[in-house]
Coordinates of C-alpha atoms in Angstrom, one line a residue:
X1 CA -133.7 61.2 123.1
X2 CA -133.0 65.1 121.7
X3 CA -134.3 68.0 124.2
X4 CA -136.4 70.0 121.4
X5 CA -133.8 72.7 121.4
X6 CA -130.9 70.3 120.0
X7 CA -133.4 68.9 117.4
X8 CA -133.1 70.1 114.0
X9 CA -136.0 70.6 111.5
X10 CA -134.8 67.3 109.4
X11 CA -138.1 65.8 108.4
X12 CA -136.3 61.9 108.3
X13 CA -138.3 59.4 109.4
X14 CA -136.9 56.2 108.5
X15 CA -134.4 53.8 106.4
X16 CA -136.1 52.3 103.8
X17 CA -134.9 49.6 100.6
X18 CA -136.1 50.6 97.6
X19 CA -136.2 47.4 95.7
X20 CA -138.5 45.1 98.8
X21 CA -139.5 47.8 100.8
X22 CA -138.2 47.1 104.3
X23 CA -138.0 49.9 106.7
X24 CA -135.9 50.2 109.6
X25 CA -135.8 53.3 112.4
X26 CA -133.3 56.2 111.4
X27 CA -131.2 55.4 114.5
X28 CA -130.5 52.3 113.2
X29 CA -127.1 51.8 111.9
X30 CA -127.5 49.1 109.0
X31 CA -126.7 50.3 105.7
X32 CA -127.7 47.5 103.8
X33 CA -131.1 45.8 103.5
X34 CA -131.4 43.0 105.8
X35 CA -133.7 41.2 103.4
X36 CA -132.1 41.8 99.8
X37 CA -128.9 42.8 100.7
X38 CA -129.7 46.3 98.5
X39 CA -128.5 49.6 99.5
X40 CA -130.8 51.7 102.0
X41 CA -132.3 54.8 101.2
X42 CA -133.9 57.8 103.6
X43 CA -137.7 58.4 103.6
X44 CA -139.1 61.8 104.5
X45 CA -142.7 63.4 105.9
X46 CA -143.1 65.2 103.0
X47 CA -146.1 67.2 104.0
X48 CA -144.5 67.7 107.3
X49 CA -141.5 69.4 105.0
X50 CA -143.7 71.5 103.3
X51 CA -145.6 73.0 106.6
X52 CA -141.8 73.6 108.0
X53 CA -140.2 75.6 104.7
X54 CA -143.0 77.6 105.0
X55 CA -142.8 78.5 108.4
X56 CA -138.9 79.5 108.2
X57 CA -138.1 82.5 105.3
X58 CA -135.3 81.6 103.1
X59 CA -134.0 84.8 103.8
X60 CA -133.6 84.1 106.9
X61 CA -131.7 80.3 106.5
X62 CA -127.9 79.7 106.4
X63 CA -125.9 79.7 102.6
X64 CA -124.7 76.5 103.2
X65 CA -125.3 72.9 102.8
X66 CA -128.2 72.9 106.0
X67 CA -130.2 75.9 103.8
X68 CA -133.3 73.1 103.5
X69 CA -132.5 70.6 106.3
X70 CA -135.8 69.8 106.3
X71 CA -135.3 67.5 104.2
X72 CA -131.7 66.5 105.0
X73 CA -131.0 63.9 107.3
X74 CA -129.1 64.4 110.5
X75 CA -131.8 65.1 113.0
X76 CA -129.1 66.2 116.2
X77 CA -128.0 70.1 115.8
X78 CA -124.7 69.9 117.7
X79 CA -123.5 67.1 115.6
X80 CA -124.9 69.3 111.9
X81 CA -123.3 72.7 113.8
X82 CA -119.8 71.1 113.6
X83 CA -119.5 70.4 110.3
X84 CA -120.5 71.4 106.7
X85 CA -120.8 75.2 107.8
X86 CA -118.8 76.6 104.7
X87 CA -119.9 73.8 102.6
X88 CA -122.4 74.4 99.5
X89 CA -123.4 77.5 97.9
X90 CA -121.3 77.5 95.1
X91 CA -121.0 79.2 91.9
X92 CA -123.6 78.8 89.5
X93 CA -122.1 80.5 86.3
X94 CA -123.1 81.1 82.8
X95 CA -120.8 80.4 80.7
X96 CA -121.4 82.0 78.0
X97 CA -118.2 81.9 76.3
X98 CA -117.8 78.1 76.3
X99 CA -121.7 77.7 75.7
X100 CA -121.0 80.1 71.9
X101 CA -118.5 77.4 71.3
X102 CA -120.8 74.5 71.5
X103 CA -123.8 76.5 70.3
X104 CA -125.3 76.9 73.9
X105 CA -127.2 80.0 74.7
X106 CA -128.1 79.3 78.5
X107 CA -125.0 77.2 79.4
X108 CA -124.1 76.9 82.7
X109 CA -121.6 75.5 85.5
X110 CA -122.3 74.6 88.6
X111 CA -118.5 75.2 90.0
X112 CA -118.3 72.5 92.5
X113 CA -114.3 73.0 92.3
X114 CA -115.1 76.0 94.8
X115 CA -116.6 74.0 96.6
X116 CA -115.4 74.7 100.6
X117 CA -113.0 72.6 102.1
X118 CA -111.7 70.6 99.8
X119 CA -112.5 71.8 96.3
X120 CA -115.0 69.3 95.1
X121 CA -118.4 68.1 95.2
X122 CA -117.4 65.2 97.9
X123 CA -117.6 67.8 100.5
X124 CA -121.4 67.7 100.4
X125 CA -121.5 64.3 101.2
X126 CA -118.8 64.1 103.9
X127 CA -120.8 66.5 105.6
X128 CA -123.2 64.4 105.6
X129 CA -121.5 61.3 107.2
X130 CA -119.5 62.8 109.7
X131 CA -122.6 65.2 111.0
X132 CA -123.7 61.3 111.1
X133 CA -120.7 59.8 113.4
X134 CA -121.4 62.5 115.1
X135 CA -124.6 61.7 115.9
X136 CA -123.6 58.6 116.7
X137 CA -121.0 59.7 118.9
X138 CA -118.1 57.8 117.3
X139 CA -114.8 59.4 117.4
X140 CA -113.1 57.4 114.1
X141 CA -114.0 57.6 110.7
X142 CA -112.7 55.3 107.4
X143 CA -113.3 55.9 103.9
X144 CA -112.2 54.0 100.2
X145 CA -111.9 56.7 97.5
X146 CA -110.7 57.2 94.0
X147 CA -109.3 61.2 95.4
X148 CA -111.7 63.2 96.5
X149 CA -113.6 61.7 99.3
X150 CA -110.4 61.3 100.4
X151 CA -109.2 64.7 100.7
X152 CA -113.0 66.1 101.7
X153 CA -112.8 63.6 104.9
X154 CA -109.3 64.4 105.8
X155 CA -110.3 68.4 105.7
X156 CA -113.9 67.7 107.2
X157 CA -112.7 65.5 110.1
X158 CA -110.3 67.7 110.9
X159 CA -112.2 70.3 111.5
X160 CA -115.0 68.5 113.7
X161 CA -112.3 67.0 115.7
X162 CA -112.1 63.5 114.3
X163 CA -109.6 61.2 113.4
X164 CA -109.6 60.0 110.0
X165 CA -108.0 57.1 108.3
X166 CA -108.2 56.8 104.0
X167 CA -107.7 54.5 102.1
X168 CA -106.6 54.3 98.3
X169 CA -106.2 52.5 95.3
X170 CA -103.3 51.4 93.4
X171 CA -103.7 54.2 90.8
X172 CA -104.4 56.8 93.2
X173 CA -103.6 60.3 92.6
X174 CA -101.0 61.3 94.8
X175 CA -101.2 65.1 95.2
X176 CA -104.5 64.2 96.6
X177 CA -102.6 61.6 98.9
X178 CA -100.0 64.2 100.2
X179 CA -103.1 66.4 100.9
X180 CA -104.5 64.1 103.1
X181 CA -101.1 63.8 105.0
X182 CA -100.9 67.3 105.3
X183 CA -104.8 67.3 106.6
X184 CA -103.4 64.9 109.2
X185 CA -105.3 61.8 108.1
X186 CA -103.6 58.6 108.0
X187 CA -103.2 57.0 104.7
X188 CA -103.1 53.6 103.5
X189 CA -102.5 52.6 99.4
X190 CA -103.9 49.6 98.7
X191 CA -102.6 46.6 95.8
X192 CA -105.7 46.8 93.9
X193 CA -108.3 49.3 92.2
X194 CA -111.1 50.8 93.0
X195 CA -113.7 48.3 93.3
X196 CA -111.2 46.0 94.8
X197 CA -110.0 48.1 97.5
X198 CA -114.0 48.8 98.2
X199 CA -114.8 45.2 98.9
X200 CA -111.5 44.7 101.8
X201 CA -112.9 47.9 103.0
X202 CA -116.4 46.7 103.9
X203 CA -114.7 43.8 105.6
X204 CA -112.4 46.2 107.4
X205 CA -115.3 48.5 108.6
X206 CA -117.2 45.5 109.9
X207 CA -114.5 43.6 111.4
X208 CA -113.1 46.8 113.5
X209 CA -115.8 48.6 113.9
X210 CA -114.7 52.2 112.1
X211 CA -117.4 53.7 110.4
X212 CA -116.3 54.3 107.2
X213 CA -118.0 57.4 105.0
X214 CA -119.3 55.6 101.4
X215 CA -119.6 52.5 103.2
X216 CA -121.5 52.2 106.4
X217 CA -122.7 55.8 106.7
X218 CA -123.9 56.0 103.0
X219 CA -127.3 56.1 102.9
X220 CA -126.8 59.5 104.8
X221 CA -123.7 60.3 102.7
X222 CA -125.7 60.2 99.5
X223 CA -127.8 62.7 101.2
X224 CA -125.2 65.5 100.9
X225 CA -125.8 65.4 96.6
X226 CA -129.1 65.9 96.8
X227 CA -127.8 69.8 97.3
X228 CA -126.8 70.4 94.1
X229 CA -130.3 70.6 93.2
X230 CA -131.5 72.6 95.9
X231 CA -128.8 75.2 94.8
X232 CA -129.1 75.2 91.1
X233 CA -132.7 75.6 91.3
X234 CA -133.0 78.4 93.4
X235 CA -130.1 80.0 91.9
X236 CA -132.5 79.7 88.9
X237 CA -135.3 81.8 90.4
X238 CA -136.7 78.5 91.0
X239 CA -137.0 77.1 87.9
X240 CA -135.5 74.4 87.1
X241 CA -133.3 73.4 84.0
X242 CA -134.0 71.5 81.0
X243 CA -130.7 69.7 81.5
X244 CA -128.3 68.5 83.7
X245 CA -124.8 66.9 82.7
X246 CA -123.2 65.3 85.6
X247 CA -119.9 63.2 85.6
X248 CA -120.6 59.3 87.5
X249 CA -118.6 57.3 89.2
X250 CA -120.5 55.3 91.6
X251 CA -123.4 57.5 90.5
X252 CA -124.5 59.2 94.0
X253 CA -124.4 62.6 92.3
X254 CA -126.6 62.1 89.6
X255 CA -129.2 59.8 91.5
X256 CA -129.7 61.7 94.2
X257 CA -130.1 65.6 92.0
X258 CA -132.7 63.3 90.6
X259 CA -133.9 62.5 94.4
X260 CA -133.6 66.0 94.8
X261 CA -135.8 67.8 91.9
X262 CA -138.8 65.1 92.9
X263 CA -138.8 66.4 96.1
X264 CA -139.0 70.1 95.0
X265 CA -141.7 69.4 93.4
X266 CA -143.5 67.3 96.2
X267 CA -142.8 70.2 99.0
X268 CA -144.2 73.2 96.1
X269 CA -140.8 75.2 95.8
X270 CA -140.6 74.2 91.9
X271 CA -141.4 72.2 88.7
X272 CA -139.2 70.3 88.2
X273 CA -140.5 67.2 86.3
X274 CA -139.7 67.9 82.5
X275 CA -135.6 68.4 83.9
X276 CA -133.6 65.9 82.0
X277 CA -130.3 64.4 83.2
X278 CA -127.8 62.8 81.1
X279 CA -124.5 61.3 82.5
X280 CA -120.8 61.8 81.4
X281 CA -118.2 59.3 82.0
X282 CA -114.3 58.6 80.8
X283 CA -114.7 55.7 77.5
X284 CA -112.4 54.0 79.5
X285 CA -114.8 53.5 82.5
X286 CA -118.3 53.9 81.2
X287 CA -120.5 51.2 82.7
X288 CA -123.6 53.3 83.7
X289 CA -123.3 55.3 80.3
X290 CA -123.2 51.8 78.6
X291 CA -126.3 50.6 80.1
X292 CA -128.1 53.6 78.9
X293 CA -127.2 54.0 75.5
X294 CA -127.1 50.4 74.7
X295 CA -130.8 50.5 75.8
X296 CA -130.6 47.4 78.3
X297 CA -130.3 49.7 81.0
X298 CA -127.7 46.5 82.7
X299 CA -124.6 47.5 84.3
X300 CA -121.8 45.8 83.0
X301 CA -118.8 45.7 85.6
X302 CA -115.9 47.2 83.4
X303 CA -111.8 47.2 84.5
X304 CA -111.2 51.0 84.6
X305 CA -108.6 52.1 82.5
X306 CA -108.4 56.1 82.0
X307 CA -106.5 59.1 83.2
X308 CA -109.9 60.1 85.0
X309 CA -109.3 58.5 88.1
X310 CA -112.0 60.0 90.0
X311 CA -114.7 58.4 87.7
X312 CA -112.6 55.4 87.7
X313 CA -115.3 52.9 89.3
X314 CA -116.1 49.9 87.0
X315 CA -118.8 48.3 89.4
X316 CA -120.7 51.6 90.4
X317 CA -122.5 50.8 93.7
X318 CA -125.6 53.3 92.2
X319 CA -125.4 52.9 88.9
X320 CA -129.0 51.0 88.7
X321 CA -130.3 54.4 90.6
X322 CA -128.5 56.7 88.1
X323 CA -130.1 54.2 85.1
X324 CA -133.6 54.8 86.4
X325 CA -133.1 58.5 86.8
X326 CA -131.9 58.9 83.4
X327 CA -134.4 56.8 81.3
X328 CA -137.4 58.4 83.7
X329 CA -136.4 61.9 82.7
X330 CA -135.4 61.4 79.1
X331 CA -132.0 61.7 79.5
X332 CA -128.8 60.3 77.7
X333 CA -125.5 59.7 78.2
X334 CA -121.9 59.9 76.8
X335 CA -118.9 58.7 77.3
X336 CA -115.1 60.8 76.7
X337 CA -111.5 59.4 75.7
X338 CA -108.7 60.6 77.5
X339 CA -107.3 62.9 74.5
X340 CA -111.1 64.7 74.8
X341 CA -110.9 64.7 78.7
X342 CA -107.8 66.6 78.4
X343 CA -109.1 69.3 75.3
X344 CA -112.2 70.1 77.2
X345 CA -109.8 71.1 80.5
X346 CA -108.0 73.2 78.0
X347 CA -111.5 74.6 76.5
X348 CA -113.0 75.4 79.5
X349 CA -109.7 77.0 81.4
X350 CA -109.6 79.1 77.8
X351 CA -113.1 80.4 77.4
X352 CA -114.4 80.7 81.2
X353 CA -111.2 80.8 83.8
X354 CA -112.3 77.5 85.2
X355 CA -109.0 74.7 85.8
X356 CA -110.6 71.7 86.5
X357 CA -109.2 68.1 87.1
X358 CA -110.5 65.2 84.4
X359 CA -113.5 64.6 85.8
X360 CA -114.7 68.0 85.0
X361 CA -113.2 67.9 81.6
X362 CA -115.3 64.4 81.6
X363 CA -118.6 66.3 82.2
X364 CA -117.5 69.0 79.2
X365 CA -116.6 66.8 76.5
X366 CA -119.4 64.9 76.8
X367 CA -121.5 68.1 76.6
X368 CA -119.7 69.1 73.7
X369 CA -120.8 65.3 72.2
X370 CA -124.7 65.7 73.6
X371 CA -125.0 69.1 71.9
X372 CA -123.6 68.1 68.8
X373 CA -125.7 65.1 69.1
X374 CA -128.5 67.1 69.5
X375 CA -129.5 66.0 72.5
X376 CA -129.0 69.6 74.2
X377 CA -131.0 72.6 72.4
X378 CA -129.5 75.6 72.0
X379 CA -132.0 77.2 73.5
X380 CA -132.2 75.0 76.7
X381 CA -131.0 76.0 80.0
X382 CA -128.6 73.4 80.2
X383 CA -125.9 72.7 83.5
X384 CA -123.0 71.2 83.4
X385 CA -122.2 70.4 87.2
X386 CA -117.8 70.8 87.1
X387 CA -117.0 68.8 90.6
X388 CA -113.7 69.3 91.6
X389 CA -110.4 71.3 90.9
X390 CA -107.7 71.0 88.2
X391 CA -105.4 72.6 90.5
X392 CA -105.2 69.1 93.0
X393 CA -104.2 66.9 89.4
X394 CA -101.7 68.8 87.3
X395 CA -99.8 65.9 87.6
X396 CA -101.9 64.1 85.6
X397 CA -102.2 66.9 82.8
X398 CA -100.3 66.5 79.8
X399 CA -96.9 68.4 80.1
X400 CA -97.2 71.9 77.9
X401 CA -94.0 73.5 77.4
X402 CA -93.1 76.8 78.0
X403 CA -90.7 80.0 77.3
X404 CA -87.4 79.2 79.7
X405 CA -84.4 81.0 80.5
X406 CA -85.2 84.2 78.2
X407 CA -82.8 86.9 79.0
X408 CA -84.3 89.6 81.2
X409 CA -84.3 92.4 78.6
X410 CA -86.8 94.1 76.6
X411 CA -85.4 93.0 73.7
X412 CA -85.0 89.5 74.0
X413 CA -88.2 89.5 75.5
X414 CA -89.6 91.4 72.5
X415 CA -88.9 88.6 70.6
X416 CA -90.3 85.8 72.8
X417 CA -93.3 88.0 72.5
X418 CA -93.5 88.0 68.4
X419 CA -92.8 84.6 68.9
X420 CA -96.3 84.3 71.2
X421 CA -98.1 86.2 68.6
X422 CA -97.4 84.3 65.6
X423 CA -97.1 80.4 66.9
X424 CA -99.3 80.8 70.0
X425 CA -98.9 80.5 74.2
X426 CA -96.9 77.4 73.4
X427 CA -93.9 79.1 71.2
X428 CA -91.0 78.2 73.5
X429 CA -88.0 80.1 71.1
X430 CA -86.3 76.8 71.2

């Protein structure tokens, strides 16, 4: 039992399954319904919320991911004080450059590749789990991951003192890998993909007894996206967009900013039900994007095959959630090949400064595709959420060729710059 003084203001009450209804207390450590066998979900007092934000002034709450822990999970203040500190708070930019290319007045990115300490999204929900096996007072933590949550538990354990242990698929990305050496995690690359390596992991986490981060701890895990709308919203003035366009994977970004808005609404800070969201994902992985532009709204399990490895999950544990948020808000979808991935990096670095990795350049092409489409207006406030950095994949980036061994003179340099001016950045003098 928490003295009152280590108790945060988290309004949690219980676990609770979606599809049959079955609650269980928040202490308890299942994380999937005992009944249907459906992923577990984290009910709030609401009104209890509402009374609480009121009482504290925003001004006077932390820039990080615990800014409205009211309605965030972890209910034990030592275990939240020890990580996530730096996390969340970042960059909401208007990009107006890359928005007069695709006809987008109010364009903006929501720079999760700032994101602090890894450099993507995945750091909001790592938080949340190891605030979690914190609170739980375990001392290990496991996780499966296509790169990111990879590298955001490495960095996150780390620094609250735990040891970590990740595990990858075949196709993994290995700069990511390294990183997670160099964060002193252990590392294990598995024979198999994605969805694969996620099934011997469950087994693995209940046999030993490791708690791993998207598996056992993910109904609080999936708590951490839920951010992202807290941020962009506020960052707003508190009102809301018209659009977001969020890359999916295993769809816990996009469901829970869904989770989010509903509950910014149901606490008073904003309006938020006429937001749309529409989902981007790599043609070569697109199973939640399938389901909703097909109509049938059915998840298709699909053997990934794309250069976007972070979206590179063919049976998306949330992609029902991520259906049902899109169709309820009159959203869309659209999917991008690996030549587009690739452009829309090279857009976005050239009109706004921004390097991300192929999941970003996922979530751009298929804006570019949803405002041609004219599913975006150009007169919407429209964001794009960019979730990790293009500085952890350049190996995966198509080789662009460059000026070498020019003489260090002005003249020979002279003419490497004509050279620039009239065939472009890639004139080489070769």
């Amino acid at each position: 039992m928490l003295n009152a003084e280590d108790r945060t203001r988290s309004c949690a009450t219980e676990l609770v399954c979606r599809d049959c209804g079955r609650r269980l207390p928040l202490l308890d450590t299942t994380f999937k319904c005992l009944g249907c066998g459906q992923g577990l979900d984290i009910d709030y007092d609401y009104e209890l919320a509402k009374g609480r934000l009121a009482e504290y002034p925003t001004a006077d709450r932390p820039i990080n991911i615990w800014r409205f822990e009211e309605l965030l999970p972890i209910l034990d203040a030592r275990a939240q004080g020890r990580v996530g500190r730096y996390s969340g708070r970042t960059p909401l930019i208007h990009a107006d450059r890359l928005g007069a290319e695709l006809g987008l007045k109010k364009l903006y990115l929501k720079d999760d590749s700032t994101q602090r300490p890894s450099l993507s999204y995945k750091d909001r929900v790592v938080s949340m789990a190891i605030a979690r096996l914190l609170e739980l007072g375990k001392e290990e933590i496991g996780c499966v991951s296509t790169g990111n949550v990879g590298t955001a538990v490495a960095s996150l354990a780390a620094k609250a003192g735990v040891t970590a242990y990740v595990f990858y698929p075949s196709n993994m990305e290995r700069g990511k890998a390294r990183a997670c050496r160099a964060l002193g995690a252990a590392v294990c690359q598995l024979d198999g993909n994605y969805d694969e390596a996620n099934r011997a992991c469950r087994e693995l986490a209940l046999s030993s007894g490791i708690q791993f981060a998207n598996i056992t701890l993910r109904p609080f895990y999936a708590e951490g996206a839920k951010t992202v709308a807290y941020e962009v919203v506020e960052q707003l003035d508190w009102v809301a967009p018209d659009h977001f366009v969020i890359p999916a994977a295993g769809g816990t970004l996009s469901s829970r900013v869904h989770k989010g808005l509903n509950e910014l609404e149901m606490v008073g800070l904003a309006e938020t039900s006429q937001t749309k969201i529409s989902v981007a994902q790599a043609d070569g992985c697109g199973p939640i994007a399938g389901a909703i532009l097909d109509g049938s709204g059915e998840i298709e399990p699909q053997t990934p095959h794309t250069a976007a490895h972070s979206l590179a999950i063919g049976a998306p544990g949330d992609g029902a959630l991520v259906v049902d948020a899109v169709m309820s808000r009159g959203g869309s979808a659209a999917t991008a090949t690996d030549p587009e991935i690739f452009d829309a990096i090279d857009l976005l670095g050239a009109t706004e400064g921004i390097l991300t990795e192929p999941a970003g350049g996922t979530t751009v092409a298929s804006t570019i595709k949803l405002a041609n489409e004219g599913k975006l207006g150009p007169d919407d406030t429209v964001v794009a959420v960019i979730s990790g950095n293009g500085y952890k994949t350049l190996d995966e980036h198509p080789d662009k060729p460059w000026a070498e061994g020019i003489a260090c003179e002005v003249d020979s340099m002279t003419e490497m710059l004509n050279e620039f001016r009239l065939h472009g950045v890639g004139a080489t003098l070769s």
